[in-house]
Amino acid sequence: LAINGRLYAGWKEVSITRSIETISGLFRLGISERWSGQDEPWPILEQDACRVLIDGETVIDGFVDTRNARFGAESDDLTVSGRDMAGDLVDSSVDIGRWVFRNATVLDIARTVAAQHDITVELQEGLTLPPPIPKLVISPGDTGSSTILKAAKMSGVLAVSDGAGG
């Protein structure tokens, strides 16, 4: 776990979820405030930038959503959970200065919507770009993820997070 670019070694357990059924990857860590070689407590705050790595490979690149602490006579339990950057698409309404896409590809739509959060969008290598969508209407309050998923459904493709910020 890297928090704001600093390696955090005090974790006890980890759960990582990346699925084709969700547009954002999730993580949950059981952590310790102190660990061997580290004398000062190191607070982890909500909205801290984080990266979860396995064997040096990034599997989640995003932000801390929640930090929970439970203190007891026998033990202290701290948990940190968060999502990759695509989580911003789940939480935020579309604000791109337009409400209708005409004759745009799913890739154009997804890139336009995701750019609002500096999220990159790529078509998986080897896939053929589906034909343009004649008309896609965004309703006020629609989230970025619902808009991208609507365009993906209309194009017959699946939109998934790569876990690494895209």
PDB file of N, CA and C in Angstrom, residues 74-150:
ATOM      1  N   GLU A  74      -8.811  -6.056  23.959  1.00  0.00           N
ATOM      2  CA  GLU A  74      -7.947  -7.109  23.428  1.00  0.00           C
ATOM      3  C   GLU A  74      -7.111  -6.652  22.230  1.00  0.00           C
ATOM      4  N   SER A  75      -7.720  -5.813  21.370  1.00  0.00           N
ATOM      5  CA  SER A  75      -6.996  -5.401  20.162  1.00  0.00           C
ATOM      6  C   SER A  75      -7.613  -4.138  19.576  1.00  0.00           C
ATOM      7  N   ASP A  76      -6.837  -3.501  18.727  1.00  0.00           N
ATOM      8  CA  ASP A  76      -7.304  -2.347  17.979  1.00  0.00           C
ATOM      9  C   ASP A  76      -7.423  -2.757  16.522  1.00  0.00           C
ATOM     10  N   ASP A  77      -8.537  -2.434  15.910  1.00  0.00           N
ATOM     11  CA  ASP A  77      -8.742  -2.764  14.505  1.00  0.00           C
ATOM     12  C   ASP A  77      -8.895  -1.482  13.710  1.00  0.00           C
ATOM     13  N   LEU A  78      -8.068  -1.319  12.704  1.00  0.00           N
ATOM     14  CA  LEU A  78      -8.173  -0.196  11.790  1.00  0.00           C
ATOM     15  C   LEU A  78      -8.389  -0.747  10.397  1.00  0.00           C
ATOM     16  N   THR A  79      -9.353  -0.195   9.688  1.00  0.00           N
ATOM     17  CA  THR A  79      -9.575  -0.599   8.306  1.00  0.00           C
ATOM     18  C   THR A  79      -9.597   0.636   7.420  1.00  0.00           C
ATOM     19  N   VAL A  80      -9.057   0.457   6.258  1.00  0.00           N
ATOM     20  CA  VAL A  80      -9.038   1.504   5.243  1.00  0.00           C
ATOM     21  C   VAL A  80      -9.631   0.886   3.994  1.00  0.00           C
ATOM     22  N   SER A  81     -10.553   1.588   3.352  1.00  0.00           N
ATOM     23  CA  SER A  81     -11.103   1.082   2.099  1.00  0.00           C
ATOM     24  C   SER A  81     -11.155   2.210   1.080  1.00  0.00           C
ATOM     25  N   GLY A  82     -11.164   1.821  -0.163  1.00  0.00           N
ATOM     26  CA  GLY A  82     -11.207   2.814  -1.225  1.00  0.00           C
ATOM     27  C   GLY A  82     -11.463   2.174  -2.571  1.00  0.00           C
ATOM     28  N   ARG A  83     -11.354   3.010  -3.589  1.00  0.00           N
ATOM     29  CA  ARG A  83     -11.621   2.559  -4.959  1.00  0.00           C
ATOM     30  C   ARG A  83     -10.567   3.126  -5.893  1.00  0.00           C
ATOM     31  N   ASP A  84     -10.513   2.548  -7.070  1.00  0.00           N
ATOM     32  CA  ASP A  84      -9.612   3.122  -8.065  1.00  0.00           C
ATOM     33  C   ASP A  84     -10.216   4.416  -8.597  1.00  0.00           C
ATOM     34  N   MET A  85      -9.501   5.087  -9.473  1.00  0.00           N
ATOM     35  CA  MET A  85      -9.927   6.407  -9.947  1.00  0.00           C
ATOM     36  C   MET A  85     -11.286   6.403 -10.620  1.00  0.00           C
ATOM     37  N   ALA A  86     -11.678   5.272 -11.173  1.00  0.00           N
ATOM     38  CA  ALA A  86     -12.984   5.196 -11.820  1.00  0.00           C
ATOM     39  C   ALA A  86     -14.116   5.386 -10.818  1.00  0.00           C
ATOM     40  N   GLY A  87     -13.825   5.298  -9.528  1.00  0.00           N
ATOM     41  CA  GLY A  87     -14.826   5.563  -8.503  1.00  0.00           C
ATOM     42  C   GLY A  87     -15.389   6.973  -8.610  1.00  0.00           C
ATOM     43  N   ASP A  88     -14.583   7.923  -9.107  1.00  0.00           N
ATOM     44  CA  ASP A  88     -15.080   9.287  -9.313  1.00  0.00           C
ATOM     45  C   ASP A  88     -16.229   9.319 -10.314  1.00  0.00           C
ATOM     46  N   LEU A  89     -16.204   8.401 -11.279  1.00  0.00           N
ATOM     47  CA  LEU A  89     -17.278   8.343 -12.273  1.00  0.00           C
ATOM     48  C   LEU A  89     -18.584   7.858 -11.649  1.00  0.00           C
ATOM     49  N   VAL A  90     -18.478   7.064 -10.588  1.00  0.00           N
ATOM     50  CA  VAL A  90     -19.653   6.537  -9.897  1.00  0.00           C
ATOM     51  C   VAL A  90     -20.285   7.621  -9.029  1.00  0.00           C
ATOM     52  N   ASP A  91     -19.452   8.476  -8.442  1.00  0.00           N
ATOM     53  CA  ASP A  91     -19.918   9.461  -7.457  1.00  0.00           C
ATOM     54  C   ASP A  91     -20.354  10.798  -8.041  1.00  0.00           C
ATOM     55  N   SER A  92     -19.920  11.124  -9.243  1.00  0.00           N
ATOM     56  CA  SER A  92     -20.105  12.483  -9.761  1.00  0.00           C
ATOM     57  C   SER A  92     -21.061  12.544 -10.943  1.00  0.00           C
ATOM     58  N   SER A  93     -21.817  13.615 -10.986  1.00  0.00           N
ATOM     59  CA  SER A  93     -22.678  13.876 -12.141  1.00  0.00           C
ATOM     60  C   SER A  93     -21.838  14.336 -13.315  1.00  0.00           C
ATOM     61  N   VAL A  94     -22.332  14.065 -14.496  1.00  0.00           N
ATOM     62  CA  VAL A  94     -21.640  14.500 -15.708  1.00  0.00           C
ATOM     63  C   VAL A  94     -21.734  16.022 -15.817  1.00  0.00           C
ATOM     64  N   ASP A  95     -20.607  16.653 -16.061  1.00  0.00           N
ATOM     65  CA  ASP A  95     -20.547  18.104 -16.223  1.00  0.00           C
ATOM     66  C   ASP A  95     -19.570  18.412 -17.355  1.00  0.00           C
ATOM     67  N   ILE A  96     -20.039  18.214 -18.583  1.00  0.00           N
ATOM     68  CA  ILE A  96     -19.159  18.378 -19.743  1.00  0.00           C
ATOM     69  C   ILE A  96     -19.638  19.461 -20.703  1.00  0.00           C
ATOM     70  N   GLY A  97     -20.652  20.212 -20.301  1.00  0.00           N
ATOM     71  CA  GLY A  97     -21.110  21.327 -21.130  1.00  0.00           C
ATOM     72  C   GLY A  97     -22.040  20.941 -22.267  1.00  0.00           C
ATOM     73  N   ARG A  98     -22.515  19.705 -22.270  1.00  0.00           N
ATOM     74  CA  ARG A  98     -23.475  19.281 -23.288  1.00  0.00           C
ATOM     75  C   ARG A  98     -24.305  18.139 -22.746  1.00  0.00           C
ATOM     76  N   TRP A  99     -25.475  17.950 -23.346  1.00  0.00           N
ATOM     77  CA  TRP A  99     -26.404  16.933 -22.880  1.00  0.00           C
ATOM     78  C   TRP A  99     -26.701  15.873 -23.926  1.00  0.00           C
ATOM     79  N   VAL A 100     -26.221  16.080 -25.151  1.00  0.00           N
ATOM     80  CA  VAL A 100     -26.508  15.138 -26.229  1.00  0.00           C
ATOM     81  C   VAL A 100     -25.231  14.850 -27.011  1.00  0.00           C
ATOM     82  N   PHE A 101     -25.015  13.579 -27.306  1.00  0.00           N
ATOM     83  CA  PHE A 101     -23.977  13.159 -28.248  1.00  0.00           C
ATOM     84  C   PHE A 101     -24.702  12.673 -29.499  1.00  0.00           C
ATOM     85  N   ARG A 102     -24.257  13.123 -30.653  1.00  0.00           N
ATOM     86  CA  ARG A 102     -24.822  12.654 -31.928  1.00  0.00           C
ATOM     87  C   ARG A 102     -23.707  12.039 -32.770  1.00  0.00           C
ATOM     88  N   ASN A 103     -23.995  10.837 -33.282  1.00  0.00           N
ATOM     89  CA  ASN A 103     -23.047  10.118 -34.138  1.00  0.00           C
ATOM     90  C   ASN A 103     -21.647  10.064 -33.532  1.00  0.00           C
ATOM     91  N   ALA A 104     -21.594   9.694 -32.251  1.00  0.00           N
ATOM     92  CA  ALA A 104     -20.324   9.553 -31.546  1.00  0.00           C
ATOM     93  C   ALA A 104     -20.108   8.083 -31.209  1.00  0.00           C
ATOM     94  N   THR A 105     -18.857   7.651 -31.214  1.00  0.00           N
ATOM     95  CA  THR A 105     -18.563   6.268 -30.835  1.00  0.00           C
ATOM     96  C   THR A 105     -18.560   6.153 -29.315  1.00  0.00           C
ATOM     97  N   VAL A 106     -18.699   4.936 -28.845  1.00  0.00           N
ATOM     98  CA  VAL A 106     -18.639   4.686 -27.415  1.00  0.00           C
ATOM     99  C   VAL A 106     -17.307   5.165 -26.848  1.00  0.00           C
ATOM    100  N   LEU A 107     -16.246   5.028 -27.631  1.00  0.00           N
ATOM    101  CA  LEU A 107     -14.926   5.464 -27.180  1.00  0.00           C
ATOM    102  C   LEU A 107     -14.879   6.986 -27.036  1.00  0.00           C
ATOM    103  N   ASP A 108     -15.455   7.702 -27.999  1.00  0.00           N
ATOM    104  CA  ASP A 108     -15.508   9.173 -27.914  1.00  0.00           C
ATOM    105  C   ASP A 108     -16.305   9.617 -26.682  1.00  0.00           C
ATOM    106  N   ILE A 109     -17.436   8.976 -26.468  1.00  0.00           N
ATOM    107  CA  ILE A 109     -18.299   9.342 -25.336  1.00  0.00           C
ATOM    108  C   ILE A 109     -17.581   9.054 -24.017  1.00  0.00           C
ATOM    109  N   ALA A 110     -17.035   7.858 -23.884  1.00  0.00           N
ATOM    110  CA  ALA A 110     -16.355   7.483 -22.641  1.00  0.00           C
ATOM    111  C   ALA A 110     -15.157   8.394 -22.371  1.00  0.00           C
ATOM    112  N   ARG A 111     -14.398   8.703 -23.397  1.00  0.00           N
ATOM    113  CA  ARG A 111     -13.236   9.585 -23.203  1.00  0.00           C
ATOM    114  C   ARG A 111     -13.666  10.990 -22.785  1.00  0.00           C
ATOM    115  N   THR A 112     -14.723  11.494 -23.386  1.00  0.00           N
ATOM    116  CA  THR A 112     -15.210  12.835 -23.043  1.00  0.00           C
ATOM    117  C   THR A 112     -15.684  12.891 -21.598  1.00  0.00           C
ATOM    118  N   VAL A 113     -16.458  11.890 -21.194  1.00  0.00           N
ATOM    119  CA  VAL A 113     -16.992  11.858 -19.834  1.00  0.00           C
ATOM    120  C   VAL A 113     -15.872  11.627 -18.817  1.00  0.00           C
ATOM    121  N   ALA A 114     -14.975  10.710 -19.089  1.00  0.00           N
ATOM    122  CA  ALA A 114     -13.893  10.380 -18.151  1.00  0.00           C
ATOM    123  C   ALA A 114     -12.853  11.489 -18.045  1.00  0.00           C
ATOM    124  N   ALA A 115     -12.697  12.277 -19.094  1.00  0.00           N
ATOM    125  CA  ALA A 115     -11.713  13.371 -19.071  1.00  0.00           C
ATOM    126  C   ALA A 115     -12.022  14.377 -17.968  1.00  0.00           C
ATOM    127  N   GLN A 116     -13.270  14.479 -17.595  1.00  0.00           N
ATOM    128  CA  GLN A 116     -13.701  15.368 -16.513  1.00  0.00           C
ATOM    129  C   GLN A 116     -12.938  15.039 -15.220  1.00  0.00           C
ATOM    130  N   HIS A 117     -12.482  13.793 -15.082  1.00  0.00           N
ATOM    131  CA  HIS A 117     -11.768  13.345 -13.880  1.00  0.00           C
ATOM    132  C   HIS A 117     -10.333  12.916 -14.197  1.00  0.00           C
ATOM    133  N   ASP A 118      -9.824  13.313 -15.354  1.00  0.00           N
ATOM    134  CA  ASP A 118      -8.467  12.937 -15.779  1.00  0.00           C
ATOM    135  C   ASP A 118      -8.273  11.422 -15.815  1.00  0.00           C
ATOM    136  N   ILE A 119      -9.312  10.719 -16.238  1.00  0.00           N
ATOM    137  CA  ILE A 119      -9.264   9.271 -16.379  1.00  0.00           C
ATOM    138  C   ILE A 119      -9.115   8.936 -17.860  1.00  0.00           C
ATOM    139  N   THR A 120      -8.147   8.102 -18.181  1.00  0.00           N
ATOM    140  CA  THR A 120      -7.939   7.706 -19.567  1.00  0.00           C
ATOM    141  C   THR A 120      -8.847   6.535 -19.928  1.00  0.00           C
ATOM    142  N   VAL A 121      -9.211   6.469 -21.190  1.00  0.00           N
ATOM    143  CA  VAL A 121     -10.072   5.389 -21.683  1.00  0.00           C
ATOM    144  C   VAL A 121      -9.439   4.827 -22.943  1.00  0.00           C
ATOM    145  N   GLU A 122      -9.318   3.514 -22.982  1.00  0.00           N
ATOM    146  CA  GLU A 122      -8.737   2.830 -24.130  1.00  0.00           C
ATOM    147  C   GLU A 122      -9.648   1.692 -24.568  1.00  0.00           C
ATOM    148  N   LEU A 123      -9.607   1.396 -25.843  1.00  0.00           N
ATOM    149  CA  LEU A 123     -10.292   0.226 -26.367  1.00  0.00           C
ATOM    150  C   LEU A 123      -9.327  -0.942 -26.249  1.00  0.00           C
ATOM    151  N   GLN A 124      -9.801  -2.048 -25.711  1.00  0.00           N
ATOM    152  CA  GLN A 124      -8.935  -3.207 -25.540  1.00  0.00           C
ATOM    153  C   GLN A 124      -8.313  -3.600 -26.868  1.00  0.00           C
ATOM    154  N   GLU A 125      -7.028  -3.882 -26.816  1.00  0.00           N
ATOM    155  CA  GLU A 125      -6.302  -4.276 -28.019  1.00  0.00           C
ATOM    156  C   GLU A 125      -6.958  -5.495 -28.662  1.00  0.00           C
ATOM    157  N   GLY A 126      -7.104  -5.444 -29.964  1.00  0.00           N
ATOM    158  CA  GLY A 126      -7.696  -6.547 -30.703  1.00  0.00           C
ATOM    159  C   GLY A 126      -9.185  -6.399 -30.958  1.00  0.00           C
ATOM    160  N   LEU A 127      -9.832  -5.443 -30.264  1.00  0.00           N
ATOM    161  CA  LEU A 127     -11.256  -5.220 -30.492  1.00  0.00           C
ATOM    162  C   LEU A 127     -11.472  -4.214 -31.617  1.00  0.00           C
ATOM    163  N   THR A 128     -12.569  -4.363 -32.309  1.00  0.00           N
ATOM    164  CA  THR A 128     -12.944  -3.420 -33.355  1.00  0.00           C
ATOM    165  C   THR A 128     -13.907  -2.406 -32.761  1.00  0.00           C
ATOM    166  N   LEU A 129     -13.666  -1.139 -33.040  1.00  0.00           N
ATOM    167  CA  LEU A 129     -14.528  -0.083 -32.531  1.00  0.00           C
ATOM    168  C   LEU A 129     -15.916  -0.209 -33.152  1.00  0.00           C
ATOM    169  N   PRO A 130     -16.958  -0.314 -32.331  1.00  0.00           N
ATOM    170  CA  PRO A 130     -18.320  -0.399 -32.871  1.00  0.00           C
ATOM    171  C   PRO A 130     -18.698   0.888 -33.614  1.00  0.00           C
ATOM    172  N   PRO A 131     -19.716   0.819 -34.466  1.00  0.00           N
ATOM    173  CA  PRO A 131     -20.145   2.015 -35.205  1.00  0.00           C
ATOM    174  C   PRO A 131     -20.658   3.095 -34.251  1.00  0.00           C
ATOM    175  N   PRO A 132     -20.699   4.335 -34.724  1.00  0.00           N
ATOM    176  CA  PRO A 132     -21.182   5.442 -33.888  1.00  0.00           C
ATOM    177  C   PRO A 132     -22.625   5.230 -33.429  1.00  0.00           C
ATOM    178  N   ILE A 133     -22.908   5.803 -32.269  1.00  0.00           N
ATOM    179  CA  ILE A 133     -24.255   5.795 -31.707  1.00  0.00           C
ATOM    180  C   ILE A 133     -24.979   7.001 -32.286  1.00  0.00           C
ATOM    181  N   PRO A 134     -26.148   6.808 -32.921  1.00  0.00           N
ATOM    182  CA  PRO A 134     -26.835   7.944 -33.541  1.00  0.00           C
ATOM    183  C   PRO A 134     -27.136   9.083 -32.556  1.00  0.00           C
ATOM    184  N   LYS A 135     -27.625   8.730 -31.350  1.00  0.00           N
ATOM    185  CA  LYS A 135     -27.969   9.778 -30.381  1.00  0.00           C
ATOM    186  C   LYS A 135     -27.942   9.192 -28.967  1.00  0.00           C
ATOM    187  N   LEU A 136     -27.233   9.864 -28.086  1.00  0.00           N
ATOM    188  CA  LEU A 136     -27.220   9.493 -26.684  1.00  0.00           C
ATOM    189  C   LEU A 136     -27.496  10.757 -25.880  1.00  0.00           C
ATOM    190  N   VAL A 137     -28.537  10.692 -25.045  1.00  0.00           N
ATOM    191  CA  VAL A 137     -28.954  11.850 -24.251  1.00  0.00           C
ATOM    192  C   VAL A 137     -28.540  11.627 -22.801  1.00  0.00           C
ATOM    193  N   ILE A 138     -27.912  12.640 -22.220  1.00  0.00           N
ATOM    194  CA  ILE A 138     -27.543  12.629 -20.805  1.00  0.00           C
ATOM    195  C   ILE A 138     -28.592  13.448 -20.061  1.00  0.00           C
ATOM    196  N   SER A 139     -29.151  12.884 -19.015  1.00  0.00           N
ATOM    197  CA  SER A 139     -30.119  13.607 -18.200  1.00  0.00           C
ATOM    198  C   SER A 139     -29.391  14.298 -17.053  1.00  0.00           C
ATOM    199  N   PRO A 140     -29.873  15.465 -16.633  1.00  0.00           N
ATOM    200  CA  PRO A 140     -29.250  16.133 -15.484  1.00  0.00           C
ATOM    201  C   PRO A 140     -29.203  15.186 -14.282  1.00  0.00           C
ATOM    202  N   GLY A 141     -28.039  15.092 -13.653  1.00  0.00           N
ATOM    203  CA  GLY A 141     -27.849  14.203 -12.520  1.00  0.00           C
ATOM    204  C   GLY A 141     -27.285  12.848 -12.877  1.00  0.00           C
ATOM    205  N   ASP A 142     -27.260  12.489 -14.176  1.00  0.00           N
ATOM    206  CA  ASP A 142     -26.647  11.221 -14.570  1.00  0.00           C
ATOM    207  C   ASP A 142     -25.182  11.220 -14.161  1.00  0.00           C
ATOM    208  N   THR A 143     -24.722  10.087 -13.658  1.00  0.00           N
ATOM    209  CA  THR A 143     -23.317   9.967 -13.288  1.00  0.00           C
ATOM    210  C   THR A 143     -22.478   9.641 -14.524  1.00  0.00           C
ATOM    211  N   GLY A 144     -21.183   9.839 -14.371  1.00  0.00           N
ATOM    212  CA  GLY A 144     -20.273   9.473 -15.449  1.00  0.00           C
ATOM    213  C   GLY A 144     -20.349   7.990 -15.751  1.00  0.00           C
ATOM    214  N   SER A 145     -20.422   7.169 -14.693  1.00  0.00           N
ATOM    215  CA  SER A 145     -20.472   5.725 -14.927  1.00  0.00           C
ATOM    216  C   SER A 145     -21.759   5.314 -15.623  1.00  0.00           C
ATOM    217  N   SER A 146     -22.905   5.896 -15.239  1.00  0.00           N
ATOM    218  CA  SER A 146     -24.160   5.507 -15.889  1.00  0.00           C
ATOM    219  C   SER A 146     -24.159   5.920 -17.358  1.00  0.00           C
ATOM    220  N   THR A 147     -23.547   7.061 -17.659  1.00  0.00           N
ATOM    221  CA  THR A 147     -23.478   7.522 -19.048  1.00  0.00           C
ATOM    222  C   THR A 147     -22.586   6.599 -19.877  1.00  0.00           C
ATOM    223  N   ILE A 148     -21.431   6.250 -19.331  1.00  0.00           N
ATOM    224  CA  ILE A 148     -20.514   5.358 -20.052  1.00  0.00           C
ATOM    225  C   ILE A 148     -21.133   3.976 -20.218  1.00  0.00           C
ATOM    226  N   LEU A 149     -21.774   3.470 -19.170  1.00  0.00           N
ATOM    227  CA  LEU A 149     -22.395   2.151 -19.262  1.00  0.00           C
ATOM    228  C   LEU A 149     -23.552   2.137 -20.257  1.00  0.00           C
ATOM    229  N   LYS A 150     -24.296   3.246 -20.333  1.00  0.00           N
ATOM    230  CA  LYS A 150     -25.377   3.349 -21.315  1.00  0.00           C
ATOM    231  C   LYS A 150     -24.806   3.303 -22.740  1.00  0.00           C
TER     232      LYS A 150
END
